[in-house]
Amino acid sequence: MTVIGPCSIHDPVAALDYAQRLKVVADQTADRLFIVMRVYFEKPRTTTGWKGFINDPRLDDSCDMGHGLQVARQLLLQIAELGLPIATEFLDPIVPQYTADLISWAAIGARTTESQTHREMASGLSMPVGFKNGTDGNVQVAINAIQSASIPHRFLGIDPEGYTSVVTTEGNPNTHLVLRGGDGVPNYEKPEVVAATERLEQANLQPSLMVDCSHANANKVAANQINVWNSILEQRKEDSCSITGAMIESFIEADNEKIAGQRQYGLSITDPCIDWETTENMLLG
């Protein structure tokens, strides 16, 4: 499985343009890749910054969340109608009530993997969920999260009518580890993958994991994702390889710009991405 797409969604028109291009490549590679589009509307922040399209869809601090939810769901429907599976990161525990029916795979990010609220939420989601290792590279926190999300929980939430209620979950059996590196140190190479796999087995968990080609694994340099991708492909040649998925940050144009910039079409306003030409070469090569 390859989860690929922009770091974050800020322009629904450009996102749909990207989705249409990706669908063509997904069909061409269907015999060897299961491509899922990364469609991230929420952005966790270490300190401050734009919190994502749902929180502030107009990028002007007006924070019209009702509009953000409406347009986000409309975009998800348009992408789903293309026949392209969708991946997202769930941050606000209320948001899944509005979007989860259109999501095929979900992530719990490095900053929230240790959060009890997000582990409880994941236990009730109806799609596979990947837990990222901590921002410091700690894999154990993600393993703990996988174990927690696999069992039933009860917690306060909202029901289908929008009322506060006690939510009871059955536990999510389809959770797994995502290696994203940490503190500037990558963990995508074979020794780190083998070590993480052994820790999963010691915890009696399925020895299956995803590698995030971006973030600390790429030292926050978009072009370095190519090296990580090539390493994954090389490791996959071995029968014992536990890597079953990869994540890539990609958009129409390469790199990124500040949110207060010129807003070039198809250019990320959060993390830098590889461009579409590079994306095609990686997936089709």
Coordinates of N, CA and C in Angstrom, one line a residue, residues 28-198:
Q28 N -2.6 2.3 -13.7 CA -1.4 1.7 -14.5 C -0.6 0.8 -13.6
T29 N -0.6 1.0 -12.3 CA 0.3 0.2 -11.4 C -0.5 -0.7 -10.5
A30 N -1.8 -0.9 -10.8 CA -2.7 -1.7 -9.9 C -2.2 -3.1 -9.7
D31 N -1.3 -3.7 -10.6 CA -0.8 -5.0 -10.4 C 0.3 -5.1 -9.4
R32 N 0.8 -4.0 -9.0 CA 1.9 -4.1 -8.0 C 1.8 -3.1 -6.9
L33 N 1.0 -2.0 -7.0 CA 0.8 -1.0 -5.9 C -0.7 -0.8 -5.6
F34 N -1.0 -0.7 -4.3 CA -2.3 -0.3 -4.0 C -2.2 1.2 -3.5
I35 N -2.6 2.1 -4.4 CA -2.4 3.5 -4.1 C -3.6 4.1 -3.4
V36 N -3.3 4.8 -2.3 CA -4.3 5.5 -1.6 C -3.9 7.0 -1.5
M37 N -4.8 7.9 -1.8 CA -4.4 9.3 -1.8 C -4.4 9.9 -0.4
R38 N -3.3 10.6 -0.1 CA -3.2 11.3 1.2 C -4.0 12.6 1.1
V39 N -5.1 12.7 2.0 CA -5.9 13.9 2.0 C -6.1 14.4 3.4
Y40 N -5.1 15.2 3.8 CA -5.0 15.6 5.2 C -5.6 17.0 5.4
F41 N -6.7 17.1 6.2 CA -7.3 18.4 6.5 C -7.0 19.0 7.8
E42 N -6.3 18.2 8.7 CA -6.0 18.7 10.0 C -4.5 18.6 10.2
K43 N -3.9 19.6 10.9 CA -2.5 19.7 11.1 C -2.2 19.9 12.6
P44 N -1.6 18.9 13.2 CA -1.1 19.1 14.6 C 0.1 20.0 14.6
R45 N 0.2 20.8 15.6 CA 1.3 21.8 15.7 C 2.1 21.6 17.0
T46 N 3.4 21.7 16.8 CA 4.3 21.7 18.0 C 4.1 22.9 18.9
T47 N 3.9 24.1 18.2 CA 3.6 25.3 19.0 C 2.3 26.0 18.4
T48 N 2.6 26.8 17.4 CA 1.5 27.5 16.7 C 1.6 27.4 15.2
G49 N 0.5 27.8 14.5 CA 0.5 27.7 13.1 C -0.9 27.4 12.6
W50 N -1.0 27.4 11.3 CA -2.3 27.0 10.6 C -2.6 25.6 11.0
K51 N -3.9 25.4 11.5 CA -4.3 24.1 12.0 C -5.0 23.2 10.9
G52 N -5.0 23.7 9.7 CA -5.5 22.9 8.6 C -6.8 23.4 8.0
F53 N -7.2 22.8 6.9 CA -8.4 23.3 6.1 C -9.7 23.3 6.9
I54 N -9.9 22.2 7.7 CA -11.2 22.2 8.4 C -11.3 23.3 9.4
N55 N -10.2 23.6 10.1 CA -10.1 24.6 11.1 C -10.2 26.0 10.5
D56 N -9.5 26.3 9.4 CA -9.4 27.6 8.9 C -9.3 27.5 7.3
P57 N -10.4 27.2 6.7 CA -10.4 26.9 5.2 C -10.1 28.1 4.4
R58 N -10.3 29.3 4.9 CA -9.9 30.5 4.1 C -8.5 31.1 4.4
L59 N -7.8 30.4 5.3 CA -6.4 30.7 5.5 C -6.2 32.2 6.0
D60 N -7.2 32.7 6.8 CA -7.1 34.1 7.2 C -7.5 34.2 8.7
D61 N -7.4 33.1 9.4 CA -7.7 33.1 10.8 C -9.2 33.4 11.1
S62 N -10.1 33.3 10.1 CA -11.5 33.4 10.4 C -12.1 32.2 11.0
C63 N -11.4 31.0 10.8 CA -11.8 29.8 11.4 C -13.2 29.4 11.2
D64 N -13.7 29.5 10.0 CA -15.1 29.1 9.6 C -15.1 27.6 9.5
M65 N -15.2 26.9 10.6 CA -15.1 25.4 10.6 C -16.3 24.7 10.0
G66 N -17.5 25.4 10.0 CA -18.6 24.8 9.4 C -18.4 24.7 7.9
H67 N -17.9 25.8 7.3 CA -17.5 25.8 5.9 C -16.4 24.8 5.6
G68 N -15.4 24.7 6.5 CA -14.3 23.8 6.3 C -14.8 22.4 6.2
L69 N -15.7 22.0 7.1 CA -16.2 20.6 7.1 C -17.0 20.3 5.9
Q70 N -17.8 21.3 5.5 CA -18.6 21.1 4.3 C -17.8 20.9 3.0
V71 N -16.8 21.8 2.8 CA -16.0 21.7 1.6 C -15.1 20.5 1.7
A72 N -14.6 20.1 2.9 CA -13.8 19.0 3.0 C -14.5 17.7 2.6
R73 N -15.8 17.6 3.1 CA -16.6 16.4 2.7 C -16.9 16.4 1.2
Q74 N -17.1 17.5 0.7 CA -17.4 17.6 -0.8 C -16.2 17.1 -1.6
L75 N -15.0 17.5 -1.2 CA -13.8 17.1 -1.9 C -13.6 15.6 -1.7
L76 N -13.8 15.0 -0.5 CA -13.7 13.6 -0.3 C -14.7 12.8 -1.2
L77 N -15.9 13.3 -1.3 CA -16.9 12.7 -2.2 C -16.4 12.7 -3.7
Q78 N -15.8 13.8 -4.1 CA -15.3 13.9 -5.5 C -14.2 12.9 -5.7
I79 N -13.3 12.8 -4.8 CA -12.2 11.9 -4.9 C -12.6 10.4 -4.9
A80 N -13.6 10.2 -4.0 CA -14.1 8.8 -3.9 C -14.8 8.4 -5.2
E81 N -15.5 9.4 -5.8 CA -16.2 9.1 -7.1 C -15.2 8.7 -8.2
L82 N -14.0 9.1 -8.1 CA -13.0 8.8 -9.1 C -12.6 7.3 -8.9
G83 N -12.9 6.7 -7.8 CA -12.5 5.3 -7.5 C -11.2 5.2 -6.8
L84 N -10.8 6.3 -6.2 CA -9.5 6.4 -5.5 C -9.7 6.3 -4.0
P85 N -9.1 5.3 -3.3 CA -9.2 5.3 -1.9 C -8.5 6.5 -1.2
I86 N -9.0 6.8 0.0 CA -8.5 8.1 0.7 C -7.9 7.7 2.0
A87 N -6.8 8.4 2.3 CA -6.2 8.3 3.7 C -6.2 9.7 4.3
T88 N -6.3 9.8 5.6 CA -6.3 11.0 6.3 C -5.7 10.8 7.7
E89 N -5.3 11.9 8.4 CA -5.0 11.9 9.8 C -6.1 12.4 10.6
F90 N -6.6 11.7 11.6 CA -7.6 12.2 12.5 C -7.0 12.9 13.7
L91 N -7.3 14.1 13.9 CA -6.8 14.9 15.0 C -7.9 15.3 16.0
D92 N -8.9 16.0 15.6 CA -10.0 16.3 16.4 C -10.9 15.1 16.5
P93 N -11.2 14.6 17.7 CA -12.0 13.4 17.8 C -13.5 13.5 17.3
I94 N -13.9 14.8 17.1 CA -15.3 14.9 16.5 C -15.3 14.8 15.0
V95 N -14.3 15.1 14.3 CA -14.2 15.2 12.9 C -14.6 13.8 12.2
P96 N -14.2 12.7 12.8 CA -14.6 11.4 12.1 C -16.1 11.2 11.9
Q97 N -16.9 11.8 12.8 CA -18.3 11.7 12.7 C -18.8 12.3 11.3
Y98 N -18.0 13.2 10.7 CA -18.4 13.9 9.5 C -17.7 13.3 8.3
T99 N -16.6 12.6 8.5 CA -15.8 12.2 7.3 C -15.4 10.7 7.2
A100 N -15.6 10.0 8.3 CA -15.0 8.6 8.4 C -15.5 7.7 7.4
D101 N -16.8 7.9 7.0 CA -17.4 6.9 6.0 C -16.7 7.0 4.6
L102 N -15.9 8.0 4.4 CA -15.2 8.2 3.1 C -13.7 7.9 3.2
I103 N -13.3 7.4 4.4 CA -11.8 7.2 4.6 C -11.5 5.7 4.6
S104 N -10.5 5.3 3.8 CA -10.0 3.9 3.8 C -8.9 3.6 4.7
W105 N -8.1 4.6 5.1 CA -7.0 4.4 6.0 C -6.8 5.6 6.8
A106 N -6.5 5.5 8.0 CA -6.3 6.7 8.9 C -4.9 6.6 9.6
A107 N -4.4 7.8 9.9 CA -3.2 7.9 10.7 C -3.4 8.6 12.0
I108 N -2.7 8.2 13.0 CA -2.6 8.9 14.3 C -1.2 9.4 14.3
G109 N -1.0 10.7 14.4 CA 0.3 11.3 14.2 C 1.3 11.2 15.3
A110 N 2.5 11.5 15.1 CA 3.6 11.4 16.1 C 3.3 12.1 17.4
R111 N 2.6 13.3 17.3 CA 2.3 14.1 18.4 C 1.1 13.6 19.2
T112 N 0.3 12.8 18.7 CA -0.9 12.3 19.4 C -0.9 10.8 19.6
T113 N 0.1 10.1 19.2 CA 0.1 8.6 19.4 C 0.0 8.3 20.9
E114 N 0.6 9.1 21.8 CA 0.6 8.8 23.2 C -0.7 9.2 23.9
S115 N -1.6 9.9 23.1 CA -2.8 10.5 23.7 C -3.9 9.4 23.9
Q116 N -4.4 9.3 25.1 CA -5.5 8.3 25.4 C -6.7 8.6 24.6
T117 N -7.0 9.9 24.4 CA -8.2 10.3 23.6 C -8.1 9.7 22.2
H118 N -6.9 9.8 21.6 CA -6.8 9.3 20.2 C -6.7 7.8 20.1
R119 N -6.2 7.1 21.1 CA -6.2 5.7 21.2 C -7.6 5.2 21.3
E120 N -8.4 5.8 22.1 CA -9.8 5.5 22.3 C -10.6 5.7 20.9
M121 N -10.3 6.8 20.3 CA -11.0 7.1 19.0 C -10.6 6.0 18.0
A122 N -9.3 5.7 17.9 CA -8.9 4.7 16.9 C -9.5 3.3 17.2
S123 N -9.8 3.0 18.4 CA -10.5 1.7 18.8 C -11.9 1.6 18.2
G124 N -12.5 2.7 17.8 CA -13.8 2.7 17.3 C -13.9 3.0 15.8
L125 N -12.8 3.3 15.2 CA -12.8 3.6 13.7 C -12.9 2.3 12.9
S126 N -13.6 2.5 11.8 CA -14.0 1.3 11.0 C -13.0 1.1 9.8
M127 N -11.8 1.7 9.9 CA -10.8 1.5 8.9 C -9.5 1.2 9.6
P128 N -8.5 0.6 8.8 CA -7.1 0.4 9.4 C -6.5 1.7 9.9
V129 N -5.8 1.7 11.0 CA -5.2 2.9 11.5 C -3.7 2.7 11.8
G130 N -2.9 3.6 11.3 CA -1.4 3.5 11.5 C -1.0 4.5 12.6
F131 N -0.3 4.0 13.6 CA 0.2 4.9 14.6 C 1.7 5.2 14.3
K132 N 2.0 6.5 14.3 CA 3.4 6.8 14.0 C 4.2 6.8 15.3
N133 N 5.5 6.4 15.2 CA 6.4 6.5 16.3 C 6.5 8.0 16.8
G134 N 7.0 8.2 18.0 CA 7.0 9.5 18.6 C 8.0 10.5 17.8
T135 N 7.8 11.8 18.1 CA 8.7 12.7 17.4 C 10.2 12.5 17.8
D136 N 10.4 11.9 18.9 CA 11.8 11.6 19.3 C 12.3 10.3 18.8
G137 N 11.5 9.6 18.0 CA 11.9 8.3 17.4 C 11.5 7.1 18.2
N138 N 10.8 7.3 19.3 CA 10.4 6.2 20.2 C 9.3 5.4 19.6
V139 N 9.7 4.1 19.3 CA 8.7 3.2 18.7 C 7.8 2.6 19.7
Q140 N 8.2 2.5 21.0 CA 7.4 1.8 22.0 C 6.1 2.5 22.2
V141 N 6.1 3.8 22.1 CA 4.8 4.6 22.3 C 3.8 4.2 21.3
A142 N 4.2 3.9 20.1 CA 3.3 3.5 19.0 C 2.8 2.0 19.3
I143 N 3.7 1.2 19.7 CA 3.3 -0.2 20.1 C 2.3 -0.2 21.2
N144 N 2.5 0.6 22.2 CA 1.6 0.8 23.3 C 0.2 1.2 22.8
A145 N 0.2 2.2 21.8 CA -1.0 2.7 21.2 C -1.8 1.6 20.5
I146 N -1.0 0.8 19.7 CA -1.6 -0.3 18.9 C -2.3 -1.3 19.9
Q147 N -1.7 -1.6 21.0 CA -2.3 -2.5 21.9 C -3.5 -1.9 22.6
S148 N -3.4 -0.6 22.9 CA -4.6 0.0 23.5 C -5.8 0.1 22.6
A149 N -5.5 0.5 21.3 CA -6.6 0.7 20.4 C -7.3 -0.7 19.9
S150 N -6.6 -1.8 20.2 CA -7.1 -3.1 19.8 C -8.2 -3.6 20.7
I151 N -8.4 -3.0 21.9 CA -9.4 -3.5 22.8 C -10.6 -2.5 23.0
P152 N -11.7 -3.0 23.5 CA -12.9 -2.1 23.6 C -12.6 -1.0 24.6
H153 N -13.3 0.2 24.4 CA -13.2 1.3 25.3 C -14.6 1.9 25.4
R154 N -14.7 2.7 26.5 CA -15.9 3.5 26.7 C -15.4 4.9 27.0
F155 N -16.0 5.9 26.4 CA -15.6 7.3 26.6 C -16.7 8.2 26.2
L156 N -16.6 9.5 26.5 CA -17.6 10.5 26.1 C -17.3 10.9 24.7
G157 N -18.4 11.0 23.9 CA -18.3 11.4 22.5 C -19.7 12.0 22.1
I158 N -19.9 12.0 20.8 CA -21.2 12.4 20.3 C -21.9 11.3 19.5
D159 N -23.2 11.2 19.6 CA -23.9 10.2 18.8 C -24.3 10.7 17.5
P160 N -24.9 9.9 16.6 CA -25.3 10.3 15.3 C -26.2 11.6 15.2
E161 N -26.9 11.8 16.3 CA -27.8 13.0 16.4 C -27.1 14.2 16.9
G162 N -25.8 14.1 17.2 CA -25.0 15.2 17.7 C -25.1 15.5 19.2
Y163 N -25.7 14.6 19.9 CA -25.8 14.7 21.4 C -24.6 14.1 22.1
T164 N -24.2 14.7 23.2 CA -23.1 14.0 24.0 C -23.6 12.7 24.5
S165 N -22.8 11.7 24.4 CA -23.2 10.3 24.8 C -22.0 9.5 25.2
V166 N -22.2 8.4 25.8 CA -21.2 7.4 26.2 C -21.0 6.5 24.9
V167 N -19.8 6.6 24.4 CA -19.4 5.8 23.2 C -18.8 4.5 23.7
T168 N -19.3 3.4 23.1 CA -18.7 2.0 23.4 C -18.1 1.5 22.1
T169 N -16.8 1.1 22.1 CA -16.2 0.6 20.9 C -15.8 -0.9 21.1
E170 N -15.6 -1.5 20.0 CA -15.3 -3.0 20.0 C -13.8 -3.2 20.0
G171 N -13.0 -2.2 19.7 CA -11.6 -2.4 19.5 C -11.3 -2.5 18.0
N172 N -10.1 -2.0 17.6 CA -9.8 -2.0 16.2 C -8.6 -3.1 16.0
P173 N -8.9 -4.2 15.3 CA -7.9 -5.2 15.1 C -6.9 -4.9 13.9
N174 N -7.2 -3.8 13.2 CA -6.4 -3.4 12.0 C -5.6 -2.2 12.3
T175 N -4.7 -2.3 13.3 CA -3.8 -1.1 13.6 C -2.4 -1.6 13.3
H176 N -1.5 -0.6 13.0 CA -0.1 -1.0 12.7 C 0.8 0.1 13.0
L177 N 2.1 -0.1 12.9 CA 3.1 0.8 13.2 C 3.5 1.6 11.9
V178 N 3.8 2.9 12.1 CA 4.4 3.7 11.0 C 5.7 4.3 11.5
L179 N 6.8 3.9 10.8 CA 8.1 4.5 11.1 C 8.3 5.8 10.4
R180 N 8.6 6.9 11.1 CA 8.8 8.2 10.5 C 10.1 8.9 10.9
G181 N 10.9 8.1 11.6 CA 12.2 8.7 12.1 C 11.8 9.7 13.3
G182 N 12.9 10.2 13.9 CA 12.7 11.2 15.0 C 14.0 11.9 15.4
D183 N 13.8 13.2 15.7 CA 14.9 14.0 16.2 C 16.1 14.0 15.2
G184 N 15.7 14.0 13.9 CA 16.7 14.1 12.8 C 17.4 12.8 12.5
V185 N 16.9 11.7 13.1 CA 17.5 10.4 12.9 C 16.5 9.5 12.2
P186 N 16.8 8.9 11.0 CA 15.9 8.1 10.3 C 15.8 6.7 10.9
N187 N 14.7 6.0 10.6 CA 14.6 4.6 11.0 C 13.9 3.8 9.9
Y188 N 14.3 4.0 8.7 CA 13.7 3.3 7.5 C 14.6 2.2 7.0
E189 N 15.9 2.2 7.4 CA 16.8 1.2 6.8 C 16.6 -0.1 7.5
K190 N 17.2 -1.2 6.9 CA 16.9 -2.5 7.3 C 17.2 -2.8 8.8
P191 N 18.3 -2.4 9.4 CA 18.5 -2.7 10.9 C 17.4 -2.1 11.7
E192 N 16.9 -0.9 11.4 CA 15.8 -0.3 12.2 C 14.5 -1.0 12.0
V193 N 14.3 -1.4 10.7 CA 13.0 -2.1 10.4 C 13.0 -3.4 11.1
V194 N 14.1 -4.1 11.1 CA 14.2 -5.4 11.7 C 14.0 -5.3 13.3
A195 N 14.6 -4.3 13.8 CA 14.4 -4.0 15.3 C 13.0 -3.7 15.7
A196 N 12.3 -2.9 14.8 CA 10.9 -2.6 15.1 C 10.0 -3.8 14.9
T197 N 10.4 -4.6 14.0 CA 9.6 -5.8 13.7 C 9.7 -6.8 14.9
E198 N 10.9 -6.9 15.4 CA 11.1 -7.8 16.6 C 10.3 -7.3 17.8

